[in-house]
Amino acid sequence: MPLLRDLKGTVQPFWVTLRNMFRKPVTIQYPEEKRQPPPRYRARIILTRDPDGGERCVACYLCSAACPVDCISMQSAEQPNGRRYATWFRINFARCIYCGLCAEACPTWAIQMSPDYEFSKYASIDMVYEKEDLLVDHGGKDSEYNYYRHAGIGVVNPRGGNEDEYGPVDIKTNMP
Amino acid sequence: MIDWVMVLLTLIKLILILGVVLTMAAYLVLAERKILARMQLRYGPNRVGPFGLLQPLADVIKLLTKEDFVPTGADKWLFMLAPGLAAVTAILSFAVVPFAPALTIFGREVPMVVCDLNVGVLYFLGLSSLAVYGVALGGWASNSKYSLLGGIRGLAQLISYELSMGLSIVPVVLHARSFSLTEIVHAQETVPFLITNPIAFFIFMVSVAAESRRVPFDLPEAENEIVAGFHTEYSGMRFGLFFVGEYINMIILGSVTTVFFLGGWHGPLLPPIVWFMLKVLAVAFFFIWMRGTLPRLRYDQLMHFGWKFLIPLALVNVLVTGAVLLALR
Ligand code: SF4
Ligand code: SF4
């Protein structure tokens, strides 16, 4: 019967709200109580280091190209041994939308999202982070990853002339 | 000759009522926010002072220091007058509300009501009709489409529900054989009219909720349809006046509900004034509870409910009550 249903629909919610009144609120009282964000939470971006303590970033510009709001900028350069690095690296967090595309694009695991969400500022110029502010002294989510330590150095020295590198193989020796 | 003592007493009563009502209105806002929050499993305001008790003060300071803004093309005088109208009509109604039996001080009978009008019911109805001018003029003078829509809705709604409200009080007046609110309370010494005429009580409560423009009847200010309705363009203390007017209105409607149906100050054990307050607060709580529970009606539902259900029901109720009373005599 529609009338009965309407009446029930009008009266029953009163009981629900009354019961809710005596339940404990679910609010987290923020500055005093803090919730632990999940490990993959996307907040402040960091630049990590490889296990040897060197910078992972090879200044490939992939993150800056992937960023939908163009908030990453850098200048690439080469060390004397040919290893690429960024002379300066800047993220404007006032524009960043924390989409994580930069971290996904990065081939070296250098740029990563960290769960540190508490960094509001009074002036938006303070939201512009330079390389020194972004660099941390750990490897982030994968501390063992070290694949790009020698990236690019083969261009400067002759093949086989770098540490941890074998000389060229004489393919004729493989013949029967 | 002017009875100076009487004048003085009246003045004291006026100041007392004004003070109590304004404080109550301020804390009703806080209470509403807190209760609504608890119903939604939140805490509500709890930062300003212990348990957020200083929140009303903070709100007043905020409203007072905000910019007083009049939109271009607004009818300046009406725009500035409307919020005052809303608040003043609400406060004026308290003149006829008896909140305790007459006291005897220094051998002199002091009625605990500012003015015991013999047509108190009509005075109250008249003022509640005037209250719509605050909404309608505010909506019209703002020179904004949302305000205008809100104002029109407010007018239509108040006219519709005024009728059923008036009709629902008729049985009460028939019972009490008087238009004076004090007499009505006296008539409920043993049994409140809530028991003798629950249908009238139901109609009255619904109409009163519609009168005070609260959820589920808050169409004039429906936030998600017409921004904020008639007070879209208001800011600062003028908005505050509308706001405070709404809560004063809630108290006055609670008071008249108490007087008409809940037996006024009558009650066992506790002093009369405490009973009166408790009943008013209970009605106020019910309004808050309703706001936390029911969704807003659609406009056509509102009109259908008013004209096709409440008013016929009220008319039948008047006839039946009259017939029964006549038969009992
Ligand atoms: S998280 Fe998204 S918006 Fe922020 S820097 Fe990375 S790519 Fe750009
Ligand atoms: S952070 Fe990663 S993606 Fe960005 S320039 Fe450095 S290596 Fe390339």
XYZ file of C-alpha atoms and ligand atoms in Angstrom:
521
model
C 0.000 0.000 0.000
C 1.588 3.275 -1.031
C 0.170 5.230 1.903
C 1.573 2.778 4.412
C 4.893 2.796 2.639
C 4.961 6.609 2.670
C 4.150 6.702 6.353
C 6.876 4.202 7.106
C 9.284 6.154 4.940
C 8.510 9.289 6.914
C 8.661 7.837 10.403
C 11.485 5.319 10.131
C 14.251 7.847 9.322
C 13.530 9.587 12.612
C 14.535 6.443 14.433
C 17.688 6.136 12.336
C 18.858 9.660 13.070
C 18.037 9.313 16.753
C 20.062 6.122 16.966
C 22.955 7.789 15.132
C 22.972 10.559 17.717
C 24.187 8.131 20.342
C 26.904 6.569 18.257
C 30.498 7.663 18.385
C 31.391 10.203 15.698
C 33.776 8.952 13.076
C 35.574 12.295 12.804
C 39.352 12.323 13.156
C 40.239 15.491 15.055
C 42.965 16.495 12.679
C 45.751 18.508 14.286
C 45.672 16.331 17.411
C 44.863 13.014 15.838
C 46.507 12.158 12.560
C 45.692 9.335 10.282
C 48.465 7.298 8.749
C 48.133 7.579 4.994
C 48.591 4.367 3.001
C 52.154 3.783 1.726
C 51.217 4.524 -1.868
C 49.510 7.794 -0.954
C 50.327 10.526 -3.463
C 51.538 13.650 -1.710
C 54.800 15.606 -1.681
C 57.233 14.522 -4.382
C 60.794 13.492 -3.523
C 63.943 12.872 -5.516
C 65.600 9.727 -4.244
C 69.184 8.531 -4.280
C 70.626 5.223 -5.374
C 72.171 2.776 -2.829
C 75.590 4.386 -3.330
C 74.249 7.789 -2.352
C 74.348 9.306 -5.839
C 71.461 11.103 -7.440
C 69.277 8.781 -9.444
C 67.882 11.394 -11.783
C 69.432 11.344 -15.255
C 67.669 14.520 -16.390
C 65.789 12.730 -19.136
C 62.886 15.175 -18.999
C 60.369 12.339 -19.083
C 58.689 13.483 -15.870
C 58.462 17.035 -17.070
C 57.010 15.833 -20.372
C 54.488 13.612 -18.620
C 53.317 16.259 -16.189
C 49.871 17.411 -17.311
C 50.189 20.787 -15.628
C 53.819 21.465 -16.607
C 55.078 22.075 -13.125
C 58.437 20.318 -13.395
C 61.356 22.104 -14.952
C 65.043 21.299 -14.982
C 68.313 21.844 -16.806
C 70.293 18.791 -17.862
C 74.081 18.591 -17.893
C 76.803 15.983 -18.151
C 79.439 15.117 -15.610
C 83.004 14.749 -16.951
C 82.508 10.964 -17.095
C 79.416 11.367 -19.245
C 76.832 10.659 -16.532
C 73.852 12.966 -16.993
C 72.400 14.945 -14.132
C 70.152 17.953 -13.565
C 71.937 21.191 -12.724
C 68.721 22.445 -11.272
C 65.415 20.709 -10.800
C 62.295 22.563 -9.778
C 58.755 21.499 -8.968
C 56.066 24.081 -8.420
C 53.829 22.357 -5.898
C 51.323 25.159 -6.116
C 50.473 23.807 -9.577
C 51.051 20.116 -8.988
C 47.865 18.071 -8.952
C 49.518 15.031 -7.383
C 48.506 12.795 -10.230
C 51.675 10.720 -9.970
C 52.278 10.640 -13.726
C 55.807 11.955 -13.231
C 56.661 9.096 -10.916
C 55.227 6.633 -13.400
C 57.184 8.107 -16.282
C 60.511 8.130 -14.482
C 62.772 5.287 -15.710
C 65.208 5.578 -12.806
C 62.884 5.614 -9.792
C 64.336 9.025 -9.018
C 61.099 10.943 -8.720
C 58.637 9.373 -6.274
C 55.495 10.313 -4.427
C 55.728 10.364 -0.652
C 52.838 10.249 1.844
C 53.849 13.561 3.462
C 50.661 15.589 2.980
C 51.262 18.330 5.536
C 53.008 21.071 3.676
C 50.766 24.059 3.278
C 52.375 27.475 3.119
C 51.301 31.057 3.530
C 52.912 32.311 0.317
C 52.604 30.364 -2.906
C 56.214 31.207 -3.820
C 57.226 28.970 -0.912
C 55.587 26.077 -2.705
C 58.268 26.140 -5.389
C 60.723 23.427 -4.368
C 64.257 23.330 -5.689
C 66.425 20.271 -6.106
C 67.944 20.627 -2.625
C 64.481 20.632 -1.087
C 63.361 17.635 -3.128
C 66.387 15.406 -2.634
C 66.207 12.888 0.167
C 68.985 10.590 1.299
C 67.287 7.275 0.800
C 66.026 5.163 -2.044
C 62.320 5.587 -1.461
C 60.132 2.664 -2.394
C 62.849 0.551 -4.015
C 66.131 1.206 -2.267
C 68.030 -1.512 -4.219
C 67.315 -0.175 -7.694
C 70.612 1.027 -9.176
C 70.361 0.356 -12.877
C 71.155 3.824 -14.136
C 74.275 4.469 -12.104
C 76.413 4.496 -15.228
C 73.816 5.847 -17.619
C 75.458 7.643 -20.495
C 79.082 7.238 -19.471
C 79.931 4.970 -22.381
C 79.694 7.949 -24.701
C 82.751 9.660 -23.235
C 85.157 6.778 -22.604
C 85.885 4.066 -25.200
C 83.881 0.876 -24.893
C 85.153 -1.244 -22.070
C 87.040 1.614 -20.477
C 84.627 2.172 -17.608
C 84.511 0.469 -14.251
C 82.253 -2.558 -13.973
C 82.374 -2.942 -17.742
C 83.798 -5.723 -19.876
C 85.766 -5.005 -22.994
C 84.266 -5.684 -26.407
C 83.946 -9.354 -27.245
C 85.776 -10.695 -30.281
C 82.904 -12.468 -31.939
C 85.272 -14.563 -34.036
C 86.303 -16.488 -30.924
C 82.838 -17.944 -30.818
C 83.363 -19.770 -34.095
C 83.855 -23.517 -34.023
C -3.076 58.262 35.646
C -0.178 56.179 34.460
C 0.696 53.302 36.725
C 4.459 53.803 36.876
C 5.132 50.540 38.655
C 3.281 48.699 35.934
C 5.303 50.489 33.239
C 8.520 49.653 35.041
C 7.521 46.014 35.425
C 6.607 45.789 31.765
C 9.952 47.281 30.822
C 11.786 44.778 33.005
C 9.816 41.951 31.439
C 10.600 43.252 27.963
C 14.324 43.442 28.636
C 14.330 40.018 30.273
C 12.478 38.406 27.390
C 14.662 40.084 24.802
C 17.812 38.969 26.590
C 16.624 35.409 27.127
C 15.289 35.028 23.607
C 18.395 36.397 21.920
C 20.696 34.228 24.031
C 18.504 31.230 23.378
C 18.497 31.932 19.652
C 22.286 32.186 19.625
C 22.700 28.925 21.480
C 20.000 27.234 19.474
C 22.206 27.778 16.441
C 25.026 26.045 18.251
C 22.715 23.305 19.516
C 21.385 22.740 16.034
C 24.853 22.471 14.570
C 25.933 20.087 17.321
C 22.849 17.883 17.175
C 22.878 17.729 13.395
C 26.546 16.854 13.528
C 25.951 14.022 15.980
C 23.162 12.697 13.802
C 25.646 12.576 10.944
C 28.361 11.026 13.136
C 30.383 14.238 13.315
C 31.347 16.378 16.310
C 30.123 19.783 15.197
C 31.775 23.005 16.370
C 34.102 22.140 19.254
C 37.076 24.441 18.844
C 35.983 27.828 20.204
C 35.927 27.592 23.975
C 35.018 24.449 25.917
C 32.744 22.222 23.796
C 32.538 25.077 21.298
C 30.403 27.092 23.704
C 31.861 30.406 22.537
C 31.062 29.655 18.908
C 28.001 31.976 18.781
C 30.201 34.821 20.008
C 32.789 34.120 17.343
C 30.053 33.984 14.719
C 28.639 37.329 15.805
C 32.076 38.955 15.665
C 32.637 37.484 12.240
C 29.278 38.667 10.937
C 29.699 42.134 12.406
C 33.110 42.683 10.877
C 32.138 41.461 7.435
C 31.559 43.838 4.582
C 28.037 45.155 4.329
C 27.323 44.725 0.667
C 24.421 46.083 -1.375
C 24.265 44.739 -4.938
C 24.001 47.141 -7.883
C 20.444 47.692 -8.956
C 19.068 46.568 -5.613
C 16.277 48.562 -4.029
C 18.552 49.952 -1.352
C 16.036 50.833 1.330
C 13.947 47.701 1.045
C 17.100 45.648 0.842
C 18.331 47.065 4.123
C 14.916 46.911 5.778
C 13.955 43.330 4.969
C 16.233 41.470 7.413
C 15.078 43.746 10.200
C 11.476 42.931 9.357
C 12.209 39.246 9.561
C 13.759 39.554 13.008
C 11.363 42.136 14.446
C 8.157 40.312 13.551
C 9.556 37.223 15.200
C 10.471 39.061 18.401
C 7.178 40.959 18.589
C 5.198 37.727 18.843
C 6.654 37.141 22.298
C 4.511 39.946 23.650
C 1.511 37.665 23.992
C 3.191 34.441 25.071
C 2.529 33.628 28.738
C 5.504 31.728 30.122
C 4.408 31.236 33.739
C 1.333 31.792 35.908
C 0.848 35.258 37.380
C 3.200 35.985 40.270
C 2.290 37.964 43.337
C 5.032 40.440 44.197
C 4.461 42.910 47.073
C 0.748 42.129 47.074
C 0.488 42.979 43.435
C -0.540 40.510 40.763
C 2.117 40.455 38.033
C 1.119 38.436 34.963
C 4.077 36.636 33.433
C 3.299 37.876 29.971
C 4.130 41.239 28.473
C 0.615 41.891 27.254
C -2.300 39.539 27.822
C -4.240 40.477 24.695
C -7.730 39.064 24.495
C -7.105 38.425 20.797
C -3.624 37.004 21.318
C -4.179 34.212 18.824
C -5.075 36.661 16.091
C -2.129 38.872 17.002
C 0.201 35.913 16.638
C -1.339 34.858 13.329
C -1.130 38.409 12.027
C 2.524 38.750 12.942
C 3.419 35.410 11.423
C 1.801 36.577 8.201
C 3.796 39.794 8.340
C 6.968 37.772 8.699
C 6.691 36.788 5.060
C 7.422 40.396 4.093
C 10.984 39.929 5.272
C 11.401 37.051 2.847
C 9.417 38.494 -0.026
C 10.893 42.004 0.135
C 14.404 40.705 0.722
C 14.041 38.449 -2.288
C 12.572 41.128 -4.453
C 14.882 43.986 -3.475
C 18.077 42.015 -4.073
C 17.766 42.313 -7.854
C 18.869 38.744 -8.345
C 16.973 35.922 -9.992
C 17.734 33.447 -7.264
C 16.568 35.804 -4.561
C 13.416 36.568 -6.485
C 12.634 32.880 -6.953
C 13.242 32.284 -3.264
C 11.020 35.197 -2.322
C 8.198 33.974 -4.541
C 8.470 30.484 -3.173
C 8.440 31.849 0.348
C 5.300 33.877 -0.328
C 3.408 31.013 -1.932
C 4.422 28.606 0.772
C 3.509 30.903 3.620
C 0.137 31.757 2.166
C -0.667 28.067 1.741
C 0.409 26.931 5.160
C -0.923 29.986 6.972
C -4.397 28.683 6.172
C -3.935 25.234 7.614
C -2.178 26.696 10.624
C -5.023 29.080 11.320
C -7.568 26.310 10.849
C -5.687 23.977 13.164
C -5.862 26.532 15.978
C -9.635 26.889 15.635
C -10.361 23.652 17.578
C -8.046 24.908 20.326
C -9.966 28.154 20.526
C -13.221 26.186 20.512
C -12.007 24.119 23.441
C -10.698 27.028 25.425
C -13.520 29.405 24.478
C -11.037 32.244 24.322
C -8.573 33.965 22.001
C -6.280 34.844 24.875
C -3.183 32.688 25.157
C -3.310 32.787 28.952
C -6.864 31.455 28.900
C -5.836 28.712 26.490
C -3.118 27.607 28.886
C -5.582 27.696 31.795
C -7.938 25.480 29.837
C -5.217 22.804 29.638
C -4.696 22.571 33.385
C -5.589 18.853 33.462
C -5.250 17.555 29.907
C -3.157 19.261 27.226
C -4.834 19.691 23.854
C -2.222 17.383 22.365
C -4.204 14.512 23.909
C -7.678 15.812 23.192
C -6.981 16.806 19.631
C -3.891 15.109 18.202
C -4.938 15.744 14.592
C -4.946 19.479 15.151
C -1.530 19.110 16.771
C -0.205 17.225 13.765
C -1.543 19.812 11.313
C -0.174 22.615 13.454
C 3.276 21.077 13.701
C 3.521 20.537 9.963
C 2.297 24.040 9.181
C 4.614 25.529 11.750
C 7.565 23.721 10.184
C 6.513 25.148 6.834
C 6.043 28.598 8.391
C 9.537 28.633 9.796
C 10.917 27.666 6.358
C 12.949 24.819 7.743
C 13.823 21.467 6.234
C 11.805 19.692 4.800
C 10.031 22.910 3.804
C 13.070 25.087 3.151
C 12.221 25.747 -0.475
C 12.730 29.532 -0.235
C 16.412 28.975 0.490
C 16.967 25.577 -1.119
C 20.767 25.686 -1.397
C 21.162 23.173 -4.154
C 18.505 24.673 -6.389
C 18.589 28.451 -5.993
C 21.921 29.168 -4.260
C 20.539 30.493 -0.963
C 17.152 31.749 -2.093
C 15.980 35.038 -0.690
C 19.193 35.768 1.214
C 21.606 34.985 -1.601
C 22.778 38.590 -1.826
C 22.960 39.263 1.883
C 26.170 39.298 3.840
C 27.452 40.343 7.218
C 25.012 41.407 9.880
C 22.061 41.620 7.506
C 22.414 37.955 6.772
C 22.887 37.491 10.503
C 19.533 39.158 11.145
C 17.786 36.785 8.750
C 19.564 33.944 10.433
C 18.780 35.016 13.973
C 15.226 35.770 12.877
C 14.848 32.183 11.782
C 15.957 30.887 15.157
C 13.876 33.384 17.103
C 11.043 32.195 14.934
C 11.834 28.656 15.961
C 11.618 29.651 19.630
C 8.378 31.568 19.178
C 6.832 28.700 17.261
C 8.018 26.346 19.973
C 6.415 28.635 22.544
C 3.064 28.833 20.791
C 3.071 25.087 20.219
C 3.645 24.743 23.943
C 0.853 27.193 24.700
C -1.649 25.784 22.222
C -1.069 22.067 22.562
C 1.449 21.052 25.221
C -0.277 22.635 28.193
C 1.906 25.721 28.570
C 3.599 25.905 31.946
C 1.525 23.115 33.501
C 3.465 20.129 34.706
C 4.187 18.182 37.870
C 6.976 18.826 40.387
C 9.167 21.340 38.543
C 8.450 25.080 38.671
C 6.186 26.342 35.846
C 8.856 28.388 34.084
C 11.126 25.338 33.879
C 8.321 23.278 32.386
C 7.669 25.969 29.850
C 11.330 26.126 28.854
C 11.594 22.346 28.651
C 8.608 22.115 26.369
C 9.891 24.890 24.106
C 13.265 23.195 23.901
C 11.598 19.862 23.183
C 9.744 21.382 20.249
C 12.942 23.053 19.066
C 14.731 19.722 19.306
C 11.995 18.131 17.273
C 12.511 20.726 14.534
C 16.245 20.068 14.533
C 15.618 16.347 14.514
C 13.307 16.758 11.556
C 15.960 18.753 9.740
C 18.471 15.994 10.272
C 16.028 13.371 9.050
C 13.781 14.404 6.212
C 14.788 15.428 2.709
C 13.425 18.593 1.139
C 10.033 18.323 -0.527
C 9.609 19.156 -4.165
C 7.647 22.313 -4.833
C 4.588 20.548 -6.262
C 4.635 18.056 -3.397
C 4.616 20.939 -0.972
C 1.635 22.562 -2.631
C -0.257 19.277 -2.994
C 0.329 18.373 0.606
C -0.816 21.773 1.800
C -3.875 22.328 -0.337
C -5.091 18.802 -1.004
C -4.364 17.166 2.302
C -3.710 19.508 5.216
C -6.384 22.136 4.584
C -9.247 19.652 3.973
C -8.110 17.689 7.008
C -8.044 20.852 9.084
C -11.524 21.841 7.898
C -12.941 18.410 8.754
C -11.198 18.580 12.084
C -12.815 21.939 12.858
C -16.250 20.567 11.974
C -15.826 17.377 13.997
C -14.436 19.166 17.023
C -17.227 21.698 16.901
C -19.847 18.946 16.643
C -18.346 16.934 19.500
C -18.070 19.981 21.720
C -21.653 20.890 20.951
C -22.793 17.356 21.728
C -20.891 17.274 25.017
C -22.381 20.515 26.238
S 52.278 14.549 -9.640
Fe 51.404 15.050 -11.644
S 51.147 17.268 -11.538
Fe 52.533 16.738 -9.885
S 54.552 16.992 -10.756
Fe 53.980 14.839 -11.048
S 53.076 14.780 -13.078
Fe 53.127 16.916 -12.480
S 63.236 12.493 -12.262
Fe 63.201 10.655 -13.520
S 61.913 11.196 -15.257
Fe 62.456 13.110 -14.264
S 64.297 13.772 -15.368
Fe 64.993 12.613 -13.596
S 65.230 10.550 -14.353
Fe 64.015 11.604 -15.871
